[in-house]
Tab-separated table of C-alpha atoms in Angstrom:
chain	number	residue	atom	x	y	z
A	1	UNK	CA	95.247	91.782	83.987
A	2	UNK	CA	98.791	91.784	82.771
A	3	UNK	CA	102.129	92.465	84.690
A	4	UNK	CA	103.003	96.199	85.218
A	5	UNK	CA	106.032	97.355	82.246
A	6	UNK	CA	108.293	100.371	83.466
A	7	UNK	CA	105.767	102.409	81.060
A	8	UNK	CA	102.571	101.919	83.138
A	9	UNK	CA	104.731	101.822	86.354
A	10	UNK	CA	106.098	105.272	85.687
A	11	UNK	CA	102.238	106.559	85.424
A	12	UNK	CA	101.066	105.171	88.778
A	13	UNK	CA	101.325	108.209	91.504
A	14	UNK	CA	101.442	107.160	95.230
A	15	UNK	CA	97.911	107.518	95.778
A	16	UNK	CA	96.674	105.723	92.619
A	17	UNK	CA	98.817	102.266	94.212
A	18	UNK	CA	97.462	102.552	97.530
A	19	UNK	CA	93.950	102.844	95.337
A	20	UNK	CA	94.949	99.597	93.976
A	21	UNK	CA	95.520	97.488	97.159
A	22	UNK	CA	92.568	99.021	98.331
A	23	UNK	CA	90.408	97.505	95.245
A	24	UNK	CA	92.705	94.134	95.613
A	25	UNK	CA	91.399	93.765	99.420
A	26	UNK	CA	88.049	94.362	98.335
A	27	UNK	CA	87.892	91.623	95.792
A	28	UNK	CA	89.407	89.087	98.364
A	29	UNK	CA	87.081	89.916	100.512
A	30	UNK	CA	84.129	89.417	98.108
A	31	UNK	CA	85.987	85.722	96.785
A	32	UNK	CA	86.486	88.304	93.171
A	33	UNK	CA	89.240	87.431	92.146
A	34	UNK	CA	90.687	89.536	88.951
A	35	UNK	CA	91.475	87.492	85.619
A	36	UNK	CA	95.339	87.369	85.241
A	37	UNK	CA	97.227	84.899	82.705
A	38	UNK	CA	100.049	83.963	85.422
A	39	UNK	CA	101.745	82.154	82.778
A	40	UNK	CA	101.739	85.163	80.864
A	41	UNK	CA	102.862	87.195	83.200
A	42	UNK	CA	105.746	84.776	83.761
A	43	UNK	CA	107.239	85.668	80.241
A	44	UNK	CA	106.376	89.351	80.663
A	45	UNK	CA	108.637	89.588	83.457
A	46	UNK	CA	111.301	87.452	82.208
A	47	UNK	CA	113.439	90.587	81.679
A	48	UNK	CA	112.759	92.908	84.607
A	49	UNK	CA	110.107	93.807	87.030
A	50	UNK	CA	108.315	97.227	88.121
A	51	UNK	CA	106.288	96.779	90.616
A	52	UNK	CA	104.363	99.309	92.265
A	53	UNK	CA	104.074	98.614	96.326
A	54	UNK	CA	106.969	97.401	98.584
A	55	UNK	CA	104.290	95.563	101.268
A	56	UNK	CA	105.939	94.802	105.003
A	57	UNK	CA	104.203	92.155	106.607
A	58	UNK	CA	104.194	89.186	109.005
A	59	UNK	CA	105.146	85.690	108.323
A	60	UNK	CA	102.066	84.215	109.397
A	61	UNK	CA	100.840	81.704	106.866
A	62	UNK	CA	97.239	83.619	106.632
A	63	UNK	CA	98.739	87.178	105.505
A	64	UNK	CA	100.077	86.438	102.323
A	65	UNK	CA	100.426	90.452	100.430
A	66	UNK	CA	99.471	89.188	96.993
A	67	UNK	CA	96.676	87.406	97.837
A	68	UNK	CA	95.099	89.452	100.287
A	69	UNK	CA	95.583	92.865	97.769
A	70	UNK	CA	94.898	90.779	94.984
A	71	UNK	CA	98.148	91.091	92.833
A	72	UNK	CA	99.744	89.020	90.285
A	73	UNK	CA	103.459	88.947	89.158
A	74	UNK	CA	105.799	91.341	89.256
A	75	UNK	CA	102.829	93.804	91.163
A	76	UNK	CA	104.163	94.152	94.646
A	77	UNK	CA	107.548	93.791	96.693
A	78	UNK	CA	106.783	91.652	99.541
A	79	UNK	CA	109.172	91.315	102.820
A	80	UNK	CA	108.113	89.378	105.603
A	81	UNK	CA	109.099	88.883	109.353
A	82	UNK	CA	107.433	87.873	112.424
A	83	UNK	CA	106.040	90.665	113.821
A	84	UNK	CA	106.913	92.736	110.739
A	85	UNK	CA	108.993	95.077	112.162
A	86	UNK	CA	112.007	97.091	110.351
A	87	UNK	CA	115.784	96.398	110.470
A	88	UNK	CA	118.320	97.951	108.571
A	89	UNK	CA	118.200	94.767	105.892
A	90	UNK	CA	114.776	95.480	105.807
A	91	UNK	CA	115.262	99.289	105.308
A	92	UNK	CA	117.856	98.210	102.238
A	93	UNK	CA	115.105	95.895	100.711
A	94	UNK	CA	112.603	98.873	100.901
A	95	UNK	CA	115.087	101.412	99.317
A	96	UNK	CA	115.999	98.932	96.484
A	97	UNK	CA	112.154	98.541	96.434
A	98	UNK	CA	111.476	102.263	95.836
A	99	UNK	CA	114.552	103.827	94.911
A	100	UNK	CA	115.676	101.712	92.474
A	101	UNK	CA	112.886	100.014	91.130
A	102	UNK	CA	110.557	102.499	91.364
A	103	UNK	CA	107.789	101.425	93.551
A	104	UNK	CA	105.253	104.361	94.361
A	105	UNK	CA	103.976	103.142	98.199
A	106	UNK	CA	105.607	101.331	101.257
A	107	UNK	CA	102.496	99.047	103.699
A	108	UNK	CA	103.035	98.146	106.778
A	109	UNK	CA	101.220	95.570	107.263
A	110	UNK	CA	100.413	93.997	110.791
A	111	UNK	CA	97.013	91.908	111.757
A	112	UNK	CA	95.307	90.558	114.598
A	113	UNK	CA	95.934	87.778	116.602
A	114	UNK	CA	99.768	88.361	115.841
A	115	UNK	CA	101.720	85.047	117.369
A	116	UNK	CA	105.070	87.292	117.643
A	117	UNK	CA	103.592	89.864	119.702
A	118	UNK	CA	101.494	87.403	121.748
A	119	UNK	CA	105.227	85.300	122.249
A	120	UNK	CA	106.263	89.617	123.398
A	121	UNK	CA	103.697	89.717	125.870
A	122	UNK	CA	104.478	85.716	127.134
A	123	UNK	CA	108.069	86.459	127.124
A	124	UNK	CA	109.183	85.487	130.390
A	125	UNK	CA	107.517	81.862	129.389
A	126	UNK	CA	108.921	81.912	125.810
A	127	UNK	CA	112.643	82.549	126.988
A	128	UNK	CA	112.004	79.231	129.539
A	129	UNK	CA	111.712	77.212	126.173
A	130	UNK	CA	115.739	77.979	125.341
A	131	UNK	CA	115.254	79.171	121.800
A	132	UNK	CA	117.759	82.027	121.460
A	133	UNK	CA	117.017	83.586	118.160
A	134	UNK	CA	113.698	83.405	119.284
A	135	UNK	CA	113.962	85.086	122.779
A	136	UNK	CA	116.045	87.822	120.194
A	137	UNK	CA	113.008	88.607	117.856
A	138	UNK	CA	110.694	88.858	120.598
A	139	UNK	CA	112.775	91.073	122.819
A	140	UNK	CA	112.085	93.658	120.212
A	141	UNK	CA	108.800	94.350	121.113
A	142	UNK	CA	109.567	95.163	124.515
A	143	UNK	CA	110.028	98.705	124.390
A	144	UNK	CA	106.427	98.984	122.576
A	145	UNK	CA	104.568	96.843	124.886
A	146	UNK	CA	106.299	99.008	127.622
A	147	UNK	CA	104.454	102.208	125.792
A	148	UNK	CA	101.150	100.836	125.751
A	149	UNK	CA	100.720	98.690	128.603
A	150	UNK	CA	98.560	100.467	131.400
A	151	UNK	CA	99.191	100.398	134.982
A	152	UNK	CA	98.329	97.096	136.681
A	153	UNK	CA	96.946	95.780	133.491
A	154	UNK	CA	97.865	92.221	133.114
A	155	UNK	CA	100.759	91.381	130.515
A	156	UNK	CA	99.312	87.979	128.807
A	157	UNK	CA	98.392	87.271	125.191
A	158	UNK	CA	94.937	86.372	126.552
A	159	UNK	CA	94.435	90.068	127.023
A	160	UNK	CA	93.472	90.046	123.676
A	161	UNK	CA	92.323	94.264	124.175
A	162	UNK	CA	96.106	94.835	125.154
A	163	UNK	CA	97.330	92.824	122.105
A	164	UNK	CA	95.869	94.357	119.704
A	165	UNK	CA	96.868	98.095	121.040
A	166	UNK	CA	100.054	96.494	120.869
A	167	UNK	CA	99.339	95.209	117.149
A	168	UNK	CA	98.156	98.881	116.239
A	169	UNK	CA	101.506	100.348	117.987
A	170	UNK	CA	103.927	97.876	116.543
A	171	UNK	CA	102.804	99.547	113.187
A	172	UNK	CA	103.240	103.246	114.309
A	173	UNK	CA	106.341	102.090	115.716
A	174	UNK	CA	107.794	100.143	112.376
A	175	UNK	CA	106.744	103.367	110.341
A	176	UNK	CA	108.756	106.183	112.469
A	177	UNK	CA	111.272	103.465	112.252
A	178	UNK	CA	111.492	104.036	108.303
A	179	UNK	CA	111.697	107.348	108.425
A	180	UNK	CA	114.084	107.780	111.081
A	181	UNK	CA	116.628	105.410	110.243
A	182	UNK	CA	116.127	105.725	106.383
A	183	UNK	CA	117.039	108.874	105.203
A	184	UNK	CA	116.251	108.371	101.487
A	185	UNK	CA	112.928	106.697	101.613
A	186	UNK	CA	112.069	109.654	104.221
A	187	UNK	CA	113.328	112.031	100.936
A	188	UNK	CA	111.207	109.881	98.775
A	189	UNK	CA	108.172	110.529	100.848
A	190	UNK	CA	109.213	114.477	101.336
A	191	UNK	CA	109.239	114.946	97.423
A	192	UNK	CA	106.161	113.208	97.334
A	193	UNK	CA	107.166	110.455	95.119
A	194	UNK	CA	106.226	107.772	97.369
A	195	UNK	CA	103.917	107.574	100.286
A	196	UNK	CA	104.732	105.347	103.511
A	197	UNK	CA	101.426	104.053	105.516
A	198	UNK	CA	100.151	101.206	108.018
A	199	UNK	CA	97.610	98.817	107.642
A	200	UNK	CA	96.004	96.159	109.623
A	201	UNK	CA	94.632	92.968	108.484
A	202	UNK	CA	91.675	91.069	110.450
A	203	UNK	CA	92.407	87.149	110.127
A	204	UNK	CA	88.767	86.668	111.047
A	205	UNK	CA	86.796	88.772	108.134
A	206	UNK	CA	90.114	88.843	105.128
A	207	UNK	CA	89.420	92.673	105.231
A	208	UNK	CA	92.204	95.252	105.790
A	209	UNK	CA	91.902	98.357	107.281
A	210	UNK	CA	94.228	101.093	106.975
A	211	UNK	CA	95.480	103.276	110.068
């Protein structure tokens, strides 16, 4: 497979990318991986890139975008932050992403067993280990766990059913996000010229599955 040129990028419609990270998960998941000439694609791109996805995800080391989708090159955007929420840096990466250089689809991407929104449900215990950026991120997920957490239910990663409602939430959350506090990619995805969705990856299977 060779790297996308503004040419092909210009054909691919929203749905037609999200087609192609679906097809990308599915040959992960079987171990098929799809013949690319890296080196190749290397000098293809030496003079621009066009790729076709801007992909949100977490910076745990098991949920890398391009391998997990499959991609080479110069295929996808790929921003990652524990917990893979949205700030407004992120919200500038995904509008240079999209309107700018032209990608077709915004993922966010979130997946079980997520250590940043365990560390939001152990809080109280996190902040004791004095790690002040740290206490910051995680603070952030307050207001979500908040929304989903049931009366009397207990507040511990080991409640593994409440962390991944909070996993699934966290996503919904990061997407109204976008398209509250982003008022061109919310014009993008008015017009139709790029689609915004959520996704979930399992670290136990490699499969995604898309909310």
């Amino acid at each position: 497979m060779k790297a996308h040129t503004h040419e092909t990028q210009s054909t691919i419609t929203p749905e037609k990318a999200l087609e192609f990270l679906k097809e990308g998960n599915q040959r992960f998941v079987n171990n098929l991986k799809a013949n690319r000439d890296l080196l190749e694609q290397v000098n293809a791109t030496r003079e621009g890139q066009w790729p076709f996805a801007v992909v949100l995800s977490c910076i745990d080391s098991r949920t890398s975008a391009e391998l997990i989708f499959d991609q080479g090159l110069g295929d996808i955007f790929s921003i990652r932050i524990a917990g893979n929420f949205v700030n407004q840096d992120i919200l500038g990466s995904m509008e240079f992403g999209c309107n700018v250089a032209g990608s077709k689809l915004v993922v966010v991407l979130g997946h079980t067993k997520c250590g940043a929104l365990k560390g939001g449900l152990d809080a109280a215990q996190i902040e004791g280990l004095g790690m002040d950026n740290l206490n910051h991120l995680i603070n952030h997920f307050d207001p979500i766990i908040k929304h989903v957490i049931e009366d009397g239910e207990e507040r511990s990663s080991k409640n593994s059913d409440l962390l991944e409602r909070l996993n699934h939430q966290n996503v919904k959350s990061a997407i109204e996000d976008i398209r509250k506090q982003s008022s061109t990619l919310r014009k993008l995805e008015e017009e139709g010229k790029i689609k915004i969705v959520g996704a979930n990856y399992d670290v136990e299977t490699g499969a995604v599955s898309w909310l």
